[in-house]
mmCIF file of C-alpha atoms in Angstrom:
data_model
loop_
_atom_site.group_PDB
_atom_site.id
_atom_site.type_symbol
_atom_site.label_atom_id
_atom_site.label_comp_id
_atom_site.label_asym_id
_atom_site.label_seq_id
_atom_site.Cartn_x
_atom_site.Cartn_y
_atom_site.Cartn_z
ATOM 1 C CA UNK A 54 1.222 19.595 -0.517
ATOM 2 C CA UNK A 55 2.233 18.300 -3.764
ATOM 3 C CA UNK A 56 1.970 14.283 -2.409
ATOM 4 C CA UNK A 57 4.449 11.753 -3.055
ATOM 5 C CA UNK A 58 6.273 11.739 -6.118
ATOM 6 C CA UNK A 59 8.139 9.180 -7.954
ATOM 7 C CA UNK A 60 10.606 8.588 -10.899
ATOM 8 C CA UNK A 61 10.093 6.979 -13.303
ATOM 9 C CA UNK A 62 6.789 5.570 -13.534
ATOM 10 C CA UNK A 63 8.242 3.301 -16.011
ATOM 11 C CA UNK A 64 11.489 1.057 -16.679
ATOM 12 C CA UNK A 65 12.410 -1.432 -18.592
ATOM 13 C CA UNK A 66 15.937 -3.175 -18.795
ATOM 14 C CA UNK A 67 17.642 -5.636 -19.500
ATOM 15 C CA UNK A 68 18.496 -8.762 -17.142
ATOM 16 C CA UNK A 69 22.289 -8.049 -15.201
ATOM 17 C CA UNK A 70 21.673 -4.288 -15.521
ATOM 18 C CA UNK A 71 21.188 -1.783 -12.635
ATOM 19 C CA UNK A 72 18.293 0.437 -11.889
ATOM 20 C CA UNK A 73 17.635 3.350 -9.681
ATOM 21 C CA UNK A 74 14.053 4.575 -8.700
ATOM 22 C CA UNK A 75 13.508 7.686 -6.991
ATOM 23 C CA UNK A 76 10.893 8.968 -4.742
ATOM 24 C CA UNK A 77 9.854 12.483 -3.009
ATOM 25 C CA UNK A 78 7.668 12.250 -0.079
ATOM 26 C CA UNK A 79 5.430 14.401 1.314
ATOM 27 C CA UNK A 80 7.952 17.221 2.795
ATOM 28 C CA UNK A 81 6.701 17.323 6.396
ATOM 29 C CA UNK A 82 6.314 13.592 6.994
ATOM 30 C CA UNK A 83 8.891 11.968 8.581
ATOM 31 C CA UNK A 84 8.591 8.200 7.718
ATOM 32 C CA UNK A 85 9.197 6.976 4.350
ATOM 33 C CA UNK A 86 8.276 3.199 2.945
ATOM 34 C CA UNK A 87 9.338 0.969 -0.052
ATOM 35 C CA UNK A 88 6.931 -1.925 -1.033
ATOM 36 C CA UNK A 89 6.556 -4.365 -3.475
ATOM 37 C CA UNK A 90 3.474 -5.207 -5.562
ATOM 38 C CA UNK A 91 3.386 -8.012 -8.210
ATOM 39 C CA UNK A 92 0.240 -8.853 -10.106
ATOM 40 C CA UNK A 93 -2.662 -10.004 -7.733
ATOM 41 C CA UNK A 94 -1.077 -9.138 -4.839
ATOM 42 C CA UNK A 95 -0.699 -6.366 -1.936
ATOM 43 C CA UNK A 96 2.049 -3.964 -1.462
ATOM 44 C CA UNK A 97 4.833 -6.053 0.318
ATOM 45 C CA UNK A 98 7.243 -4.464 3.093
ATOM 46 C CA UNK A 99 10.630 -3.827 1.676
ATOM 47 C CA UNK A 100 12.155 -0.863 4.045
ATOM 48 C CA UNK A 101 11.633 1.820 6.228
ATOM 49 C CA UNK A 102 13.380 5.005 6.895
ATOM 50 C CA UNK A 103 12.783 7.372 10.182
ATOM 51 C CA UNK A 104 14.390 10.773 8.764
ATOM 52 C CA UNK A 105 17.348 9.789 7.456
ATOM 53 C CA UNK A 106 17.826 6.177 8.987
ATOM 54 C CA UNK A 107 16.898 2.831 7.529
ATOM 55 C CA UNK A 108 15.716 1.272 10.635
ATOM 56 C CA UNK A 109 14.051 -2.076 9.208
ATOM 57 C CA UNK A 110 14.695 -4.431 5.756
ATOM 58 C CA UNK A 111 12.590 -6.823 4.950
ATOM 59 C CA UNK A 112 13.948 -10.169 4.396
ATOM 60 C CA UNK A 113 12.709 -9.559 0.702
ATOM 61 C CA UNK A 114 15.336 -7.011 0.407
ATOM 62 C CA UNK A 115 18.876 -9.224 -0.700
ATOM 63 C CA UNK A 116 22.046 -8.003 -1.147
ATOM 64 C CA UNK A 117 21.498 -6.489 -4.350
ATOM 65 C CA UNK A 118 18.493 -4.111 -2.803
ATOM 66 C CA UNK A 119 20.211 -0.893 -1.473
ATOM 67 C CA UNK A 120 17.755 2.156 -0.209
ATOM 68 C CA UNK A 121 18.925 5.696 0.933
ATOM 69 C CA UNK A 122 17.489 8.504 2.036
ATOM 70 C CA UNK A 123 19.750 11.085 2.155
ATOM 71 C CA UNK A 124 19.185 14.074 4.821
ATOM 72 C CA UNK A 125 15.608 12.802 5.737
ATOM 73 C CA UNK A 126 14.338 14.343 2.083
ATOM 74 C CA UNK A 127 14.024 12.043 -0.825
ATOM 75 C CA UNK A 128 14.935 8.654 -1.240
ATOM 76 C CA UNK A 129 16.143 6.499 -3.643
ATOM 77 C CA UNK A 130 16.279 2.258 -3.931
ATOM 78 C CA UNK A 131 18.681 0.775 -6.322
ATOM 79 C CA UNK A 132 18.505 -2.885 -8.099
ATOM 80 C CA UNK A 133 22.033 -4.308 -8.822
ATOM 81 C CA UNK A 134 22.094 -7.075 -11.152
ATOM 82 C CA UNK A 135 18.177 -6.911 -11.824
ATOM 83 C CA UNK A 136 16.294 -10.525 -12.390
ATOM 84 C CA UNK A 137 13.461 -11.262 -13.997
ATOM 85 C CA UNK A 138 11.792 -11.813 -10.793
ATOM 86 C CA UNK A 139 12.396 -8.458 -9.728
ATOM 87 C CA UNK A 140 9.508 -7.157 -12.684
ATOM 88 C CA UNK A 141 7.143 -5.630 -10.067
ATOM 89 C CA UNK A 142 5.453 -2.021 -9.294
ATOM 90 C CA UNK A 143 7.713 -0.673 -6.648
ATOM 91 C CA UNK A 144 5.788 1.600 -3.989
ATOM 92 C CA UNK A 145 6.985 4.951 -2.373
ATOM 93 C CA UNK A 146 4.721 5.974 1.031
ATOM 94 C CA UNK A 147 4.990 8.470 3.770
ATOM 95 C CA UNK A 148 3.635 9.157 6.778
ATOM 96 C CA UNK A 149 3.864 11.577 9.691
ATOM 97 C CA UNK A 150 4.881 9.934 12.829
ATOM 98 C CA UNK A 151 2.098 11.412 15.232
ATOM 99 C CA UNK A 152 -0.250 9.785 18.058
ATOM 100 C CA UNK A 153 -3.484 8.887 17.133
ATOM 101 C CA UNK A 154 -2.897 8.776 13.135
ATOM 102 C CA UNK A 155 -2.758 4.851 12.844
ATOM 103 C CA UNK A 156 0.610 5.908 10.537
ATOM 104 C CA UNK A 157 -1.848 6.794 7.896
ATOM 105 C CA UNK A 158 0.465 6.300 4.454
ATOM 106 C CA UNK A 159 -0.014 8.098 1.594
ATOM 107 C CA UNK A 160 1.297 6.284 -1.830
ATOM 108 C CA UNK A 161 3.236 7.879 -4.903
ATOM 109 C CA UNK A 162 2.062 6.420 -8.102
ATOM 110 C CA UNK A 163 4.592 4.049 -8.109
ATOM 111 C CA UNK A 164 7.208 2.941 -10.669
ATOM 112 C CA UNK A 165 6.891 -0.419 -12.987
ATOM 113 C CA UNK A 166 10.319 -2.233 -13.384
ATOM 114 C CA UNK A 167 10.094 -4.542 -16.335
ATOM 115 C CA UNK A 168 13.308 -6.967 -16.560
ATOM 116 C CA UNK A 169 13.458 -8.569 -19.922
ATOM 117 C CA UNK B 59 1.825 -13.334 13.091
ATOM 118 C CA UNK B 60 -0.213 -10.437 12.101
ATOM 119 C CA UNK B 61 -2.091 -10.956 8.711
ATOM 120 C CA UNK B 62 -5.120 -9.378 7.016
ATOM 121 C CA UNK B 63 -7.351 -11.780 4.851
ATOM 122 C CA UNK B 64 -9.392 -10.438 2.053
ATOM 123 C CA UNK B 65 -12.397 -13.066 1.224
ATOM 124 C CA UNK B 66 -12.877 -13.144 -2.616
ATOM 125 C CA UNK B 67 -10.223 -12.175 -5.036
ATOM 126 C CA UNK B 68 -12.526 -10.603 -7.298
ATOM 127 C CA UNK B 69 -15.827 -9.574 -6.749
ATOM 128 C CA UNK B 70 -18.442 -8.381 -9.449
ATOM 129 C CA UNK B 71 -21.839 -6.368 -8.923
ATOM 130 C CA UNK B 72 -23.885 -4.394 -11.138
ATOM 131 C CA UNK B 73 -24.581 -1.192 -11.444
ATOM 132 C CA UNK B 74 -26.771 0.319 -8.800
ATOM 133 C CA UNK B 75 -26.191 -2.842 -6.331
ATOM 134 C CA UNK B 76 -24.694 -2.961 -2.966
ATOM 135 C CA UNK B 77 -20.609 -3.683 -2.574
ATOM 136 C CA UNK B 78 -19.593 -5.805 -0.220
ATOM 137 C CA UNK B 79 -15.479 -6.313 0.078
ATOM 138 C CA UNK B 80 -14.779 -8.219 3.224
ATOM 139 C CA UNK B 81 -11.726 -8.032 5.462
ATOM 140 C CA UNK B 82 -10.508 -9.639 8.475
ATOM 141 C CA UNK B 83 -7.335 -9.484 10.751
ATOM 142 C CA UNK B 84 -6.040 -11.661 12.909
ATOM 143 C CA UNK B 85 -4.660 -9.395 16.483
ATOM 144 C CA UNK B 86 -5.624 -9.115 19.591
ATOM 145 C CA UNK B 87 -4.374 -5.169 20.099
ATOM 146 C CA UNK B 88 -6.488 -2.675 19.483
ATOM 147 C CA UNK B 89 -6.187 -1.939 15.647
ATOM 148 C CA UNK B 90 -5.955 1.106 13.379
ATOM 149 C CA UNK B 91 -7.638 -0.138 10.320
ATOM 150 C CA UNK B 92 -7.315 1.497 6.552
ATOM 151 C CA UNK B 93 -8.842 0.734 3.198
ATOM 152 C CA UNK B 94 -7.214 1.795 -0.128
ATOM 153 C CA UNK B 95 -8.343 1.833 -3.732
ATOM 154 C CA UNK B 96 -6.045 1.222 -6.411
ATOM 155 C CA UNK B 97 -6.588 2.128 -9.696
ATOM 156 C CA UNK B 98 -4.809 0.372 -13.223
ATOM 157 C CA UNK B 99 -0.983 2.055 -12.829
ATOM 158 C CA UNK B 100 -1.327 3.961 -9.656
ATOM 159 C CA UNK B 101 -0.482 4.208 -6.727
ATOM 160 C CA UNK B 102 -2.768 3.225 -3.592
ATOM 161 C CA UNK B 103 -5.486 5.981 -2.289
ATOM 162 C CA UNK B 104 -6.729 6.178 1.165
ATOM 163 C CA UNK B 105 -10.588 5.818 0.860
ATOM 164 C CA UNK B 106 -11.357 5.438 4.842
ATOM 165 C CA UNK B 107 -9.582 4.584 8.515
ATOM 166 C CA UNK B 108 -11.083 3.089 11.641
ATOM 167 C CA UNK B 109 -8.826 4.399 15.111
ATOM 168 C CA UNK B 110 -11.015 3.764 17.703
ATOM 169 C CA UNK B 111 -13.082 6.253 17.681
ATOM 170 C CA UNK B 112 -16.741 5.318 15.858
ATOM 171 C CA UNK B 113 -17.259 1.933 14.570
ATOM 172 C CA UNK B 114 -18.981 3.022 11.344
ATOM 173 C CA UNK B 115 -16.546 4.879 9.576
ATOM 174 C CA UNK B 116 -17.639 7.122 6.524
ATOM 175 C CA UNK B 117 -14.884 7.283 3.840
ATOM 176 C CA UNK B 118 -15.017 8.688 0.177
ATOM 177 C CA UNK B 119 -17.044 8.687 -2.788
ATOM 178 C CA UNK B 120 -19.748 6.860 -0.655
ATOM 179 C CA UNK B 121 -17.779 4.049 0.863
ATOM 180 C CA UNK B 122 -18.261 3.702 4.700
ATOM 181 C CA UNK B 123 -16.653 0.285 6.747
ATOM 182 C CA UNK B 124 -17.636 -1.011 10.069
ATOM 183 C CA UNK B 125 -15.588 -2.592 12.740
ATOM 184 C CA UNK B 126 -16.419 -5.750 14.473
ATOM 185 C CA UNK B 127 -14.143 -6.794 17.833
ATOM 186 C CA UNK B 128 -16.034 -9.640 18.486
ATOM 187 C CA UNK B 129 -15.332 -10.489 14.527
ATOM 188 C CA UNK B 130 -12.415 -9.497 14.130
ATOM 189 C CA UNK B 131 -13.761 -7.683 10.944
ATOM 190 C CA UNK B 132 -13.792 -5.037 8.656
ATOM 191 C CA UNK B 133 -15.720 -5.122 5.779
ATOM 192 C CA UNK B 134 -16.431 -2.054 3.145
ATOM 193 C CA UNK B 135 -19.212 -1.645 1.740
ATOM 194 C CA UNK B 136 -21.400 1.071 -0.537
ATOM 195 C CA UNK B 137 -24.907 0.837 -1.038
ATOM 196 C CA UNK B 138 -24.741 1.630 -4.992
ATOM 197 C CA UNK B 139 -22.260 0.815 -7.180
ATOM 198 C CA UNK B 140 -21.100 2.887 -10.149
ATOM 199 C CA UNK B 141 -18.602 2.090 -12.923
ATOM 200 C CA UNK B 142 -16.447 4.560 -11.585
ATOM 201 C CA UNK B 143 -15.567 2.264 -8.328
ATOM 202 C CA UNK B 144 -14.504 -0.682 -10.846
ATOM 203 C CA UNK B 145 -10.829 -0.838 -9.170
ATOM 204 C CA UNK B 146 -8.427 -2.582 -6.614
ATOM 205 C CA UNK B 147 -9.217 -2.813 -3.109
ATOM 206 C CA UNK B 148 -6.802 -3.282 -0.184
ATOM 207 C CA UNK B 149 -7.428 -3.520 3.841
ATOM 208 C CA UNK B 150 -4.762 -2.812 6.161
ATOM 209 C CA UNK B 151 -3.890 -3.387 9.562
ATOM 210 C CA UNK B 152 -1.620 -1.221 11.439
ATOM 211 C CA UNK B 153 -1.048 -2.329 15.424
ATOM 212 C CA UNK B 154 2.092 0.092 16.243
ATOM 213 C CA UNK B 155 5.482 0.318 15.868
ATOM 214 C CA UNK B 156 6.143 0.981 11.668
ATOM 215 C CA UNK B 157 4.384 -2.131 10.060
ATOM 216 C CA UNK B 158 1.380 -1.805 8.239
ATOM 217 C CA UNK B 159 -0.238 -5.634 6.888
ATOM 218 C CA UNK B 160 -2.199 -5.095 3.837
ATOM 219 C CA UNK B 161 -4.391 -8.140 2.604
ATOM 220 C CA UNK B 162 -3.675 -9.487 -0.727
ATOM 221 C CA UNK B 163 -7.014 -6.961 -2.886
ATOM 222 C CA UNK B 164 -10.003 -7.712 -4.179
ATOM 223 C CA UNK B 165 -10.784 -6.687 -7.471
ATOM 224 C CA UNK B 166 -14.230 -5.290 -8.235
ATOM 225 C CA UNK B 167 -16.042 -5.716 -11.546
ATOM 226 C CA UNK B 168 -18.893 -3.323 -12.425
ATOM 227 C CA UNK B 169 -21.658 -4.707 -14.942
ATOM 228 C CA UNK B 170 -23.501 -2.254 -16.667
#
């Protein structure tokens, strides 16, 4: 158990240009999460995957948000057309889908988009 | 709606006193409850979880948390604080389905 992975940890570009983060879970657990965190604030629900299907988007997710996850392994989450506003660590969780574990998530270490 | 509200933003103790981080959710089903630590540029760590089993839950590095129904609480706490625990911390509130809530953190400050 190597825990959740995620790449980069860092990224800065430029406003208009698109970015892809990347993130491996933890390989036996079966849900996988995207959040949000800006400065101050707690991780905020951006998408959910059951294996391989995106089952719920957070209204914080536009059009220009698109996440995969590929044969229930990795995922990634792409940023077309990245704002200013979208500056923010972006958090990769897992959890194993079983009765009695409250969904317990464990976090990657994130990856900080900076959009200049 | 579900929410989780962490009293006090930040919260600063010295060393050697008691921590106090206080959390409170607002929902009627019986809750799984989590608290994380978050360090500068990390990701979130699971310190402890409350699922119904005992109310006083014992967590890591000395942390323990005890829920309160009738409050509609869970607040950390750890009777002697160390520089090390200077960090982020985040309740959560998880009631079924695939949401977790997580309150907005509480930064702790550790004077030597």
């Amino acid at each position: 158990d190597t825990g959740v992975s995620q790449d980069p940890r860092h990224k800065i570009t430029k406003r208009g240009q698109n970015v892809t983060f990347r993130c491996d879970p933890i390989s036996e657990h079966n849900r996988l999460y995207w959040y949000r965190q800006t400065l101050g604030q707690g991780p905020e629900f951006l998408t959910y995957f059951q294996n391989e299907a995106q089952l719920e988007k957070s209204r914080l997710l536009s059009d220009r948000f698109s996440a995969e996850r590929p044969k229930g392994s990795f995922s990634t989450l792409e940023i077309q057309r990245t704002e200013q506003g979208d500056s923010a660590m972006y958090l990769c969780a897992s959890s194993l889908a079983i009765g009695g574990s409250g969904n317990e998530q464990f976090f990657g270490p994130g990856t900080r988009l900076t959009v200049l | 709606a579900q929410s989780v509200t962490q009293l006090g933003s930040h919260v600063s103790v010295s060393e050697g006193a008691l921590v106090l981080l206080r959390c409170n959710y607002s929902s009627s089903v019986p809750p799984y409850l989590f608290w994380y630590v978050q360090y500068p540029n990390q990701g979130l760590q699971l310190l402890l979880k409350y699922t119904s089993a005992a109310t006083l839950v014992k967590g890591i590095n000395g942390f323990e948390a005890e829920f309160k129904k009738s409050e509609t609480s869970f607040h950390l706490t750890k009777p002697s604080a160390h520089m090390s625990d200077a960090a982020e911390y985040f309740c959560a509130h998880y009631t079924g389905g695939f949401k977790t809530i997580f309150g907005a953190g509480t930064r702790l400050f550790v004077k030597a």
